[in-house]
Amino acid sequence: MSEDLSYFKLKETINNPLRIFFLCGSHFNTGDQDRTDKRIVLKEYIESLNPNYKCLILEENFLFRRDTRKLNYNDINMRSLKIIELLTSLMSDKVIIFHECISTAAEIGLFSSDKIISDKMVILAPDIYSAEEDVISGFINLSYNNRVLPDYNLEIIRYYPGTYSYEISDNSNKRHTYFANNVLGENLKSKLSSTLEVNHSCIKIEKQNKYNTFNNDISKYSVSKEELNVTLTIEHLVAMLISLFTIEELKRKLREPINNVEDRIKIKKNVLFKAISTLKVTFRKFIERTISSNNQTLRYNKINISVACANITFSQAVSYFIYVMYGINLIDINYSNKKLVITNQLDQISAEYTDLIVSPVDGGIAEVLKIE
């Protein structure tokens, strides 16, 4: 598909979308081969269920410092772990937390303060007898597992892990949990079966008027003082960005190699910067054509694109989208050729989003182009 004068449909349903599962937990264990980290075991299980299911573990992919393989948050001006975790959870379809410590309790509190995120949350809590304590107690129990006032309850699934002691000092040991034989038990699989099911995605962008309020399921646009203002939900933004990977001209630009850089870390940084910049420019053009194609009488001199989330800008969201695509292995970097790699799997997944793109054809008539 050529970019030309293509644009987005204002209303479309994606029947088999990409589904991202954000896996959170405490200590990330990468060194003990006998006891693989629980998140890695869960990731392998979830991704085996559907080729469009992808899991993201932040510790596997990102850092706050320079690294030859992992991406540096600082490179896209994201220096607050709070904002990073919020944005990751907003871009995810499910947020699954292995709750066992103070850090994961803080994550539960952070995420539950946002209704959009709390509706996606699943807490995996070890059985009280396995862990020798009940991690769902006190404030967490009263706030999120309340039998009398259930309106703010979260989904909590108990599981039965193996445990071992980790020696901190001669006088202190900490208990860690793991999946026996590095596999999920049948009981946990059964409990997760309905939780992991996710429906199709509905994309809808409608004109804002002064009487309606923002709906978290619908994106809006308006024109005031010769400015076009577009506010997109994170879900819609992600879907539209994925659909752009069906545009051959865009993919050609994204794959163009960079020059005059030899250092591996600089190659990675420059390749990703180029991808982010190209995607932002293309997206803005598509949005402008989308609104103009459906409202040809509109006149404006400036376009403002924002996301329906406080403290997160359009620029941050697009930048972090590229990081997420890298983190779930849908894009990569070819260091020898100094260019971005768009995987075959991303091509296959983005094909599900083809109906979101409209391209003008003979006589100016627009039709939805489908990939056979």
mmCIF file of C-alpha atoms in Angstrom:
data_model
loop_
_atom_site.group_PDB
_atom_site.id
_atom_site.type_symbol
_atom_site.label_atom_id
_atom_site.label_comp_id
_atom_site.label_asym_id
_atom_site.label_seq_id
_atom_site.Cartn_x
_atom_site.Cartn_y
_atom_site.Cartn_z
ATOM 1 C CA MET A 1 0.000 0.000 0.000
ATOM 2 C CA SER A 2 1.336 3.426 -0.945
ATOM 3 C CA GLU A 3 1.073 6.381 1.406
ATOM 4 C CA ASP A 4 0.008 8.962 -1.226
ATOM 5 C CA LEU A 5 -3.126 10.626 0.148
ATOM 6 C CA SER A 6 -4.224 7.782 2.406
ATOM 7 C CA TYR A 7 -5.970 8.464 5.683
ATOM 8 C CA PHE A 8 -7.650 6.709 8.630
ATOM 9 C CA LYS A 9 -11.267 5.648 8.813
ATOM 10 C CA LEU A 10 -13.151 7.483 11.533
ATOM 11 C CA LYS A 11 -14.890 4.292 12.608
ATOM 12 C CA GLU A 12 -13.613 0.735 12.286
ATOM 13 C CA THR A 13 -13.434 -2.573 14.142
ATOM 14 C CA ILE A 14 -10.221 -4.579 14.390
ATOM 15 C CA ASN A 15 -11.233 -8.225 14.752
ATOM 16 C CA ASN A 16 -7.897 -9.808 15.615
ATOM 17 C CA PRO A 17 -5.803 -7.033 17.168
ATOM 18 C CA LEU A 18 -2.410 -7.108 18.804
ATOM 19 C CA ARG A 19 -2.840 -7.768 22.534
ATOM 20 C CA ILE A 20 -0.148 -6.592 24.959
ATOM 21 C CA PHE A 21 0.159 -8.008 28.475
ATOM 22 C CA PHE A 22 2.221 -5.939 30.915
ATOM 23 C CA LEU A 23 3.784 -8.301 33.472
ATOM 24 C CA CYS A 24 4.838 -6.734 36.776
ATOM 25 C CA GLY A 25 6.517 -8.227 39.818
ATOM 26 C CA SER A 26 9.218 -7.854 42.415
ATOM 27 C CA HIS A 27 12.781 -9.166 42.054
ATOM 28 C CA PHE A 28 13.451 -10.175 38.437
ATOM 29 C CA ASN A 29 15.461 -13.391 38.504
ATOM 30 C CA THR A 30 17.669 -13.950 35.453
ATOM 31 C CA GLY A 31 20.506 -15.942 36.996
ATOM 32 C CA ASP A 32 18.931 -19.081 38.460
ATOM 33 C CA GLN A 33 18.390 -21.573 35.660
ATOM 34 C CA ASP A 34 16.589 -24.042 37.938
ATOM 35 C CA ARG A 35 13.980 -21.471 38.886
ATOM 36 C CA THR A 36 13.079 -19.292 35.930
ATOM 37 C CA ASP A 37 11.452 -16.005 36.875
ATOM 38 C CA LYS A 38 7.682 -16.352 37.207
ATOM 39 C CA ARG A 39 7.078 -13.572 34.696
ATOM 40 C CA ILE A 40 9.131 -15.340 32.053
ATOM 41 C CA VAL A 41 7.190 -18.571 32.618
ATOM 42 C CA LEU A 42 3.883 -16.701 32.389
ATOM 43 C CA LYS A 43 5.078 -14.842 29.286
ATOM 44 C CA GLU A 44 5.900 -18.075 27.495
ATOM 45 C CA TYR A 45 2.504 -19.506 28.400
ATOM 46 C CA ILE A 46 0.496 -16.464 27.288
ATOM 47 C CA GLU A 47 2.366 -16.068 23.999
ATOM 48 C CA SER A 48 1.792 -19.751 23.217
ATOM 49 C CA LEU A 49 -1.980 -19.170 23.237
ATOM 50 C CA ASN A 50 -2.175 -16.762 20.298
ATOM 51 C CA PRO A 51 0.459 -15.324 17.917
ATOM 52 C CA ASN A 52 -1.047 -11.855 18.484
ATOM 53 C CA TYR A 53 -0.553 -12.102 22.267
ATOM 54 C CA LYS A 54 2.643 -10.344 23.344
ATOM 55 C CA CYS A 55 4.027 -9.852 26.853
ATOM 56 C CA LEU A 56 6.183 -6.968 28.018
ATOM 57 C CA ILE A 57 8.564 -7.166 30.983
ATOM 58 C CA LEU A 58 10.288 -3.825 31.485
ATOM 59 C CA GLU A 59 13.401 -5.249 33.143
ATOM 60 C CA GLU A 60 14.119 -7.397 30.080
ATOM 61 C CA ASN A 61 14.302 -4.485 27.680
ATOM 62 C CA PHE A 62 14.845 -1.048 29.240
ATOM 63 C CA LEU A 63 17.206 0.798 31.569
ATOM 64 C CA PHE A 64 17.938 4.309 32.838
ATOM 65 C CA ARG A 65 21.514 4.097 31.525
ATOM 66 C CA ARG A 66 23.439 3.381 28.334
ATOM 67 C CA ASP A 67 23.550 -0.259 27.279
ATOM 68 C CA THR A 68 24.506 -2.061 24.085
ATOM 69 C CA ARG A 69 21.301 -4.112 23.951
ATOM 70 C CA LYS A 70 18.637 -2.598 26.191
ATOM 71 C CA LEU A 71 16.987 0.734 25.425
ATOM 72 C CA ASN A 72 17.644 3.810 27.545
ATOM 73 C CA TYR A 73 14.546 5.639 28.841
ATOM 74 C CA ASN A 74 16.534 8.877 28.983
ATOM 75 C CA ASP A 75 16.925 8.861 25.198
ATOM 76 C CA ILE A 76 13.227 9.674 24.823
ATOM 77 C CA ASN A 77 13.164 12.068 27.793
ATOM 78 C CA MET A 78 11.316 9.697 30.075
ATOM 79 C CA ARG A 79 12.982 9.904 33.458
ATOM 80 C CA SER A 80 10.114 9.072 35.805
ATOM 81 C CA LEU A 81 9.407 5.391 36.424
ATOM 82 C CA LYS A 82 5.923 6.416 37.540
ATOM 83 C CA ILE A 83 5.097 7.898 34.115
ATOM 84 C CA ILE A 84 6.782 4.974 32.346
ATOM 85 C CA GLU A 85 4.712 2.399 34.208
ATOM 86 C CA LEU A 86 1.500 4.389 33.716
ATOM 87 C CA LEU A 87 2.113 4.735 29.977
ATOM 88 C CA THR A 88 3.010 1.047 29.665
ATOM 89 C CA SER A 89 -0.171 0.048 31.464
ATOM 90 C CA LEU A 90 -2.265 2.349 29.266
ATOM 91 C CA MET A 91 -0.756 0.808 26.127
ATOM 92 C CA SER A 92 -1.417 -2.693 27.444
ATOM 93 C CA ASP A 93 -4.616 -4.703 27.311
ATOM 94 C CA LYS A 94 -3.979 -6.427 30.640
ATOM 95 C CA VAL A 95 -1.746 -5.525 33.584
ATOM 96 C CA ILE A 96 -0.798 -8.643 35.524
ATOM 97 C CA ILE A 97 0.983 -8.125 38.848
ATOM 98 C CA PHE A 98 2.718 -10.821 40.884
ATOM 99 C CA HIS A 99 2.108 -9.227 44.262
ATOM 100 C CA GLU A 100 4.523 -10.205 47.047
ATOM 101 C CA CYS A 101 6.246 -7.094 48.386
ATOM 102 C CA ILE A 102 6.123 -3.365 49.109
ATOM 103 C CA SER A 103 7.118 -2.473 45.537
ATOM 104 C CA THR A 104 4.236 -4.402 43.979
ATOM 105 C CA ALA A 105 1.849 -2.944 46.565
ATOM 106 C CA ALA A 106 2.959 0.514 45.375
ATOM 107 C CA GLU A 107 2.265 -0.512 41.765
ATOM 108 C CA ILE A 108 -1.224 -1.673 42.721
ATOM 109 C CA GLY A 109 -1.894 1.685 44.360
ATOM 110 C CA LEU A 110 -0.502 3.603 41.382
ATOM 111 C CA PHE A 111 -2.465 1.701 38.749
ATOM 112 C CA SER A 112 -5.737 1.430 40.668
ATOM 113 C CA SER A 113 -6.036 5.229 40.859
ATOM 114 C CA ASP A 114 -6.852 5.263 37.139
ATOM 115 C CA LYS A 115 -10.185 3.622 36.216
ATOM 116 C CA ILE A 116 -8.999 2.721 32.707
ATOM 117 C CA ILE A 117 -6.025 0.823 34.129
ATOM 118 C CA SER A 118 -7.784 -0.700 37.136
ATOM 119 C CA ASP A 119 -10.277 -2.362 34.797
ATOM 120 C CA LYS A 120 -7.333 -4.160 33.152
ATOM 121 C CA MET A 121 -5.591 -5.246 36.343
ATOM 122 C CA VAL A 122 -5.127 -8.805 37.551
ATOM 123 C CA ILE A 123 -3.307 -9.527 40.810
ATOM 124 C CA LEU A 124 -1.624 -12.904 41.211
ATOM 125 C CA ALA A 125 -1.201 -13.568 44.923
ATOM 126 C CA PRO A 126 0.555 -16.618 46.402
ATOM 127 C CA ASP A 127 -1.493 -18.933 48.583
ATOM 128 C CA ILE A 128 -1.185 -17.950 52.258
ATOM 129 C CA TYR A 129 0.205 -21.328 53.287
ATOM 130 C CA SER A 130 2.773 -21.452 50.475
ATOM 131 C CA ALA A 131 4.114 -17.972 51.217
ATOM 132 C CA GLU A 132 3.581 -18.294 54.988
ATOM 133 C CA GLU A 133 1.842 -14.908 54.965
ATOM 134 C CA ASP A 134 -1.176 -13.297 53.369
ATOM 135 C CA VAL A 135 -0.077 -10.552 50.990
ATOM 136 C CA ILE A 136 -3.716 -9.519 50.468
ATOM 137 C CA SER A 137 -4.205 -7.970 53.874
ATOM 138 C CA GLY A 138 -4.804 -4.647 55.616
ATOM 139 C CA PHE A 139 -5.355 -1.736 53.226
ATOM 140 C CA ILE A 140 -5.193 -3.874 50.075
ATOM 141 C CA ASN A 141 -7.807 -6.276 51.419
ATOM 142 C CA LEU A 142 -10.199 -3.506 52.483
ATOM 143 C CA SER A 143 -9.714 -1.449 49.332
ATOM 144 C CA TYR A 144 -9.565 -4.047 46.573
ATOM 145 C CA ASN A 145 -10.996 -7.269 48.006
ATOM 146 C CA ASN A 146 -13.937 -5.901 49.972
ATOM 147 C CA ARG A 147 -16.938 -8.222 50.233
ATOM 148 C CA VAL A 148 -19.212 -5.503 51.611
ATOM 149 C CA LEU A 149 -18.242 -2.673 49.208
ATOM 150 C CA PRO A 150 -17.095 -4.407 46.011
ATOM 151 C CA ASP A 151 -17.292 -1.446 43.603
ATOM 152 C CA TYR A 152 -13.526 -0.859 43.612
ATOM 153 C CA ASN A 153 -12.420 -4.484 43.883
ATOM 154 C CA LEU A 154 -9.703 -5.806 41.601
ATOM 155 C CA GLU A 155 -9.438 -9.259 40.115
ATOM 156 C CA ILE A 156 -7.310 -11.341 42.484
ATOM 157 C CA ILE A 157 -6.192 -14.848 41.559
ATOM 158 C CA ARG A 158 -4.545 -17.116 44.095
ATOM 159 C CA TYR A 159 -1.868 -19.526 42.916
ATOM 160 C CA TYR A 160 0.284 -22.166 44.601
ATOM 161 C CA PRO A 161 3.999 -21.542 44.059
ATOM 162 C CA GLY A 162 7.084 -23.279 45.274
ATOM 163 C CA THR A 163 9.200 -21.262 47.704
ATOM 164 C CA TYR A 164 12.843 -20.944 48.656
ATOM 165 C CA SER A 165 14.767 -18.712 51.039
ATOM 166 C CA TYR A 166 17.178 -16.075 49.826
ATOM 167 C CA GLU A 167 19.838 -15.121 52.352
ATOM 168 C CA ILE A 168 20.203 -11.375 52.782
ATOM 169 C CA SER A 169 22.523 -11.577 55.808
ATOM 170 C CA ASP A 170 23.409 -13.984 58.624
ATOM 171 C CA ASN A 171 20.308 -12.865 60.471
ATOM 172 C CA SER A 172 17.892 -12.212 57.643
ATOM 173 C CA ASN A 173 16.317 -14.349 54.932
ATOM 174 C CA LYS A 174 13.743 -13.435 52.329
ATOM 175 C CA ARG A 175 11.302 -15.883 50.812
ATOM 176 C CA HIS A 176 10.986 -16.046 47.028
ATOM 177 C CA THR A 177 8.407 -17.925 44.985
ATOM 178 C CA TYR A 178 8.633 -19.787 41.700
ATOM 179 C CA PHE A 179 6.646 -22.130 39.476
ATOM 180 C CA ALA A 180 7.569 -25.765 40.060
ATOM 181 C CA ASN A 181 9.317 -27.207 36.986
ATOM 182 C CA ASN A 182 8.949 -23.750 35.430
ATOM 183 C CA VAL A 183 5.371 -24.414 34.294
ATOM 184 C CA LEU A 184 2.020 -22.973 35.327
ATOM 185 C CA GLY A 185 -0.201 -25.316 37.274
ATOM 186 C CA GLU A 186 -3.448 -26.486 35.691
ATOM 187 C CA ASN A 187 -5.458 -24.706 38.369
ATOM 188 C CA LEU A 188 -3.856 -21.348 37.541
ATOM 189 C CA LYS A 189 -4.264 -21.929 33.808
ATOM 190 C CA SER A 190 -7.951 -22.566 34.365
ATOM 191 C CA LYS A 191 -8.364 -19.384 36.412
ATOM 192 C CA LEU A 192 -6.501 -17.331 33.786
ATOM 193 C CA SER A 193 -8.449 -18.688 30.810
ATOM 194 C CA SER A 194 -11.311 -16.171 30.920
ATOM 195 C CA THR A 195 -9.055 -13.340 32.130
ATOM 196 C CA LEU A 196 -6.769 -13.599 29.119
ATOM 197 C CA GLU A 197 -9.606 -13.485 26.615
ATOM 198 C CA VAL A 198 -9.848 -10.061 25.001
ATOM 199 C CA ASN A 199 -12.383 -8.883 22.455
ATOM 200 C CA HIS A 200 -12.026 -6.944 19.226
ATOM 201 C CA SER A 201 -11.029 -3.275 19.181
ATOM 202 C CA CYS A 202 -13.482 -0.595 18.070
ATOM 203 C CA ILE A 203 -11.979 2.630 16.728
ATOM 204 C CA LYS A 204 -14.198 5.703 16.683
ATOM 205 C CA ILE A 205 -13.247 9.360 16.225
ATOM 206 C CA GLU A 206 -16.113 11.829 16.354
ATOM 207 C CA LYS A 207 -16.603 15.579 16.255
ATOM 208 C CA GLN A 208 -16.512 17.260 19.640
ATOM 209 C CA ASN A 209 -19.181 19.769 20.539
ATOM 210 C CA LYS A 210 -19.521 21.993 23.551
ATOM 211 C CA TYR A 211 -22.220 19.827 25.106
ATOM 212 C CA ASN A 212 -20.588 16.408 25.230
ATOM 213 C CA THR A 213 -17.841 15.314 27.590
ATOM 214 C CA PHE A 214 -14.871 13.134 26.771
ATOM 215 C CA ASN A 215 -15.650 9.428 26.655
ATOM 216 C CA ASN A 216 -12.693 7.146 27.324
ATOM 217 C CA ASP A 217 -13.784 4.842 24.488
ATOM 218 C CA ILE A 218 -14.094 7.532 21.809
ATOM 219 C CA SER A 219 -11.532 9.936 20.389
ATOM 220 C CA LYS A 220 -12.573 13.515 19.560
ATOM 221 C CA TYR A 221 -11.701 16.373 17.228
ATOM 222 C CA SER A 222 -12.769 19.999 17.092
ATOM 223 C CA VAL A 223 -11.805 23.245 15.369
ATOM 224 C CA SER A 224 -11.498 26.487 17.285
ATOM 225 C CA LYS A 225 -9.613 29.695 16.509
ATOM 226 C CA GLU A 226 -8.377 28.135 13.237
ATOM 227 C CA GLU A 227 -6.759 25.260 15.141
ATOM 228 C CA LEU A 228 -7.632 21.604 14.639
ATOM 229 C CA ASN A 229 -7.534 19.855 18.010
ATOM 230 C CA VAL A 230 -7.520 16.069 18.053
ATOM 231 C CA THR A 231 -7.601 14.075 21.283
ATOM 232 C CA LEU A 232 -7.014 10.332 20.944
ATOM 233 C CA THR A 233 -7.349 7.546 23.443
ATOM 234 C CA ILE A 234 -4.141 5.573 23.910
ATOM 235 C CA GLU A 235 -5.851 2.457 22.527
ATOM 236 C CA HIS A 236 -6.849 4.254 19.338
ATOM 237 C CA LEU A 237 -3.431 5.861 18.943
ATOM 238 C CA VAL A 238 -1.704 2.485 19.202
ATOM 239 C CA ALA A 239 -4.091 0.904 16.689
ATOM 240 C CA MET A 240 -3.541 3.716 14.198
ATOM 241 C CA LEU A 241 0.224 3.541 14.575
ATOM 242 C CA ILE A 242 0.162 -0.219 13.945
ATOM 243 C CA SER A 243 -1.990 0.283 10.845
ATOM 244 C CA LEU A 244 0.680 2.578 9.381
ATOM 245 C CA PHE A 245 2.961 -0.446 9.069
ATOM 246 C CA THR A 246 0.782 -1.554 6.142
ATOM 247 C CA ILE A 247 2.044 1.468 4.184
ATOM 248 C CA GLU A 248 4.905 0.350 1.946
ATOM 249 C CA GLU A 249 6.273 3.852 1.445
ATOM 250 C CA LEU A 250 6.473 4.383 5.198
ATOM 251 C CA LYS A 251 8.184 1.031 5.775
ATOM 252 C CA ARG A 252 10.731 1.914 3.104
ATOM 253 C CA LYS A 253 11.521 5.175 4.929
ATOM 254 C CA LEU A 254 11.767 3.401 8.269
ATOM 255 C CA ARG A 255 14.216 0.850 6.825
ATOM 256 C CA GLU A 256 16.550 3.425 5.321
ATOM 257 C CA PRO A 257 20.017 3.077 6.916
ATOM 258 C CA ILE A 258 21.681 5.867 8.845
ATOM 259 C CA ASN A 259 25.168 7.118 8.041
ATOM 260 C CA ASN A 260 28.311 8.379 9.783
ATOM 261 C CA VAL A 261 27.770 6.445 13.001
ATOM 262 C CA GLU A 262 29.875 3.462 14.113
ATOM 263 C CA ASP A 263 29.352 3.105 17.872
ATOM 264 C CA ARG A 264 26.755 0.414 18.627
ATOM 265 C CA ILE A 265 24.915 2.482 21.227
ATOM 266 C CA LYS A 266 24.785 5.503 18.902
ATOM 267 C CA ILE A 267 23.547 3.337 16.022
ATOM 268 C CA LYS A 268 20.697 2.079 18.183
ATOM 269 C CA LYS A 269 19.805 5.573 19.380
ATOM 270 C CA ASN A 270 19.914 7.161 15.919
ATOM 271 C CA VAL A 271 17.940 4.371 14.256
ATOM 272 C CA LEU A 272 15.179 4.661 16.854
ATOM 273 C CA PHE A 273 15.177 8.473 16.709
ATOM 274 C CA LYS A 274 14.726 8.309 12.952
ATOM 275 C CA ALA A 275 11.867 5.809 13.279
ATOM 276 C CA ILE A 276 10.111 7.923 15.911
ATOM 277 C CA SER A 277 10.473 11.141 13.898
ATOM 278 C CA THR A 278 9.253 9.497 10.680
ATOM 279 C CA LEU A 279 6.265 7.966 12.420
ATOM 280 C CA LYS A 280 5.250 11.279 14.028
ATOM 281 C CA VAL A 281 5.391 13.164 10.723
ATOM 282 C CA THR A 282 3.437 10.493 8.859
ATOM 283 C CA PHE A 283 0.821 10.212 11.590
ATOM 284 C CA ARG A 284 0.159 13.950 11.621
ATOM 285 C CA LYS A 285 -0.351 13.938 7.837
ATOM 286 C CA PHE A 286 -2.777 11.027 8.113
ATOM 287 C CA ILE A 287 -4.784 12.725 10.867
ATOM 288 C CA GLU A 288 -5.054 15.958 8.877
ATOM 289 C CA ARG A 289 -6.255 14.101 5.780
ATOM 290 C CA THR A 290 -8.642 12.013 7.892
ATOM 291 C CA ILE A 291 -10.455 15.029 9.291
ATOM 292 C CA SER A 292 -10.368 16.965 5.995
ATOM 293 C CA SER A 293 -11.742 14.041 3.990
ATOM 294 C CA ASN A 294 -14.815 13.884 6.194
ATOM 295 C CA ASN A 295 -15.228 17.637 6.775
ATOM 296 C CA GLN A 296 -14.121 19.420 3.638
ATOM 297 C CA THR A 297 -15.510 22.773 4.813
ATOM 298 C CA LEU A 298 -13.245 22.885 7.861
ATOM 299 C CA ARG A 299 -10.527 25.500 7.765
ATOM 300 C CA TYR A 300 -7.564 25.605 10.126
ATOM 301 C CA ASN A 301 -3.940 26.713 10.121
ATOM 302 C CA LYS A 302 -2.575 24.556 12.921
ATOM 303 C CA ILE A 303 -3.103 21.012 14.209
ATOM 304 C CA ASN A 304 -2.725 19.910 17.821
ATOM 305 C CA ILE A 305 -2.705 16.196 18.640
ATOM 306 C CA SER A 306 -2.964 15.087 22.242
ATOM 307 C CA VAL A 307 -3.690 11.884 24.125
ATOM 308 C CA ALA A 308 -6.519 11.470 26.605
ATOM 309 C CA CYS A 309 -4.223 11.065 29.574
ATOM 310 C CA ALA A 310 -2.894 13.667 31.952
ATOM 311 C CA ASN A 311 0.854 14.347 31.867
ATOM 312 C CA ILE A 312 1.497 12.291 28.711
ATOM 313 C CA THR A 313 2.120 14.064 25.407
ATOM 314 C CA PHE A 314 1.568 12.837 21.871
ATOM 315 C CA SER A 315 5.341 12.934 21.328
ATOM 316 C CA GLN A 316 6.011 10.774 24.404
ATOM 317 C CA ALA A 317 3.324 8.297 23.408
ATOM 318 C CA VAL A 318 4.710 7.794 19.883
ATOM 319 C CA SER A 319 8.274 7.527 21.188
ATOM 320 C CA TYR A 320 7.281 4.958 23.777
ATOM 321 C CA PHE A 321 5.215 3.052 21.209
ATOM 322 C CA ILE A 322 8.463 2.372 19.325
ATOM 323 C CA TYR A 323 10.047 1.197 22.577
ATOM 324 C CA VAL A 324 7.118 -1.145 23.214
ATOM 325 C CA MET A 325 7.357 -2.577 19.685
ATOM 326 C CA TYR A 326 11.034 -3.261 20.373
ATOM 327 C CA GLY A 327 10.236 -4.743 23.781
ATOM 328 C CA ILE A 328 7.756 -7.248 22.337
ATOM 329 C CA ASN A 329 10.133 -8.145 19.485
ATOM 330 C CA LEU A 330 8.100 -6.738 16.596
ATOM 331 C CA ILE A 331 10.913 -4.432 15.497
ATOM 332 C CA ASP A 332 14.661 -4.810 15.886
ATOM 333 C CA ILE A 333 17.906 -3.134 14.857
ATOM 334 C CA ASN A 334 20.349 -4.427 12.266
ATOM 335 C CA TYR A 335 23.646 -3.067 13.566
ATOM 336 C CA SER A 336 25.653 -4.190 10.541
ATOM 337 C CA ASN A 337 23.447 -2.293 8.099
ATOM 338 C CA LYS A 338 22.570 0.429 10.634
ATOM 339 C CA LYS A 339 18.836 0.257 10.049
ATOM 340 C CA LEU A 340 15.508 -0.675 11.561
ATOM 341 C CA VAL A 341 14.172 -4.191 11.099
ATOM 342 C CA ILE A 342 10.413 -4.639 10.712
ATOM 343 C CA THR A 343 9.752 -8.274 11.531
ATOM 344 C CA ASN A 344 7.573 -10.618 9.486
ATOM 345 C CA GLN A 345 5.368 -10.981 12.538
ATOM 346 C CA LEU A 346 4.695 -7.244 12.641
ATOM 347 C CA ASP A 347 3.757 -7.437 8.955
ATOM 348 C CA GLN A 348 1.324 -10.241 9.764
ATOM 349 C CA ILE A 349 -0.170 -8.469 12.765
ATOM 350 C CA SER A 350 -0.491 -5.096 11.025
ATOM 351 C CA ALA A 351 -2.364 -6.811 8.174
ATOM 352 C CA GLU A 352 -5.256 -7.210 10.647
ATOM 353 C CA TYR A 353 -5.429 -3.382 10.742
ATOM 354 C CA THR A 354 -5.635 -2.856 6.979
ATOM 355 C CA ASP A 355 -9.304 -1.846 7.054
ATOM 356 C CA LEU A 356 -8.380 1.163 9.180
ATOM 357 C CA ILE A 357 -6.559 2.723 6.203
ATOM 358 C CA VAL A 358 -8.452 4.356 3.330
ATOM 359 C CA SER A 359 -6.764 5.316 0.069
ATOM 360 C CA PRO A 360 -8.177 7.573 -2.686
ATOM 361 C CA VAL A 361 -8.317 5.756 -6.036
ATOM 362 C CA ASP A 362 -9.604 6.533 -9.541
ATOM 363 C CA GLY A 363 -11.666 9.682 -9.751
ATOM 364 C CA GLY A 364 -10.997 10.594 -6.148
ATOM 365 C CA ILE A 365 -13.294 7.850 -4.833
ATOM 366 C CA ALA A 366 -12.022 6.448 -1.546
ATOM 367 C CA GLU A 367 -12.127 2.785 -0.717
ATOM 368 C CA VAL A 368 -10.698 0.548 1.965
ATOM 369 C CA LEU A 369 -7.741 -1.405 0.643
ATOM 370 C CA LYS A 370 -7.527 -5.000 1.795
ATOM 371 C CA ILE A 371 -4.501 -7.303 1.857
ATOM 372 C CA GLU A 372 -5.324 -10.602 0.169
#
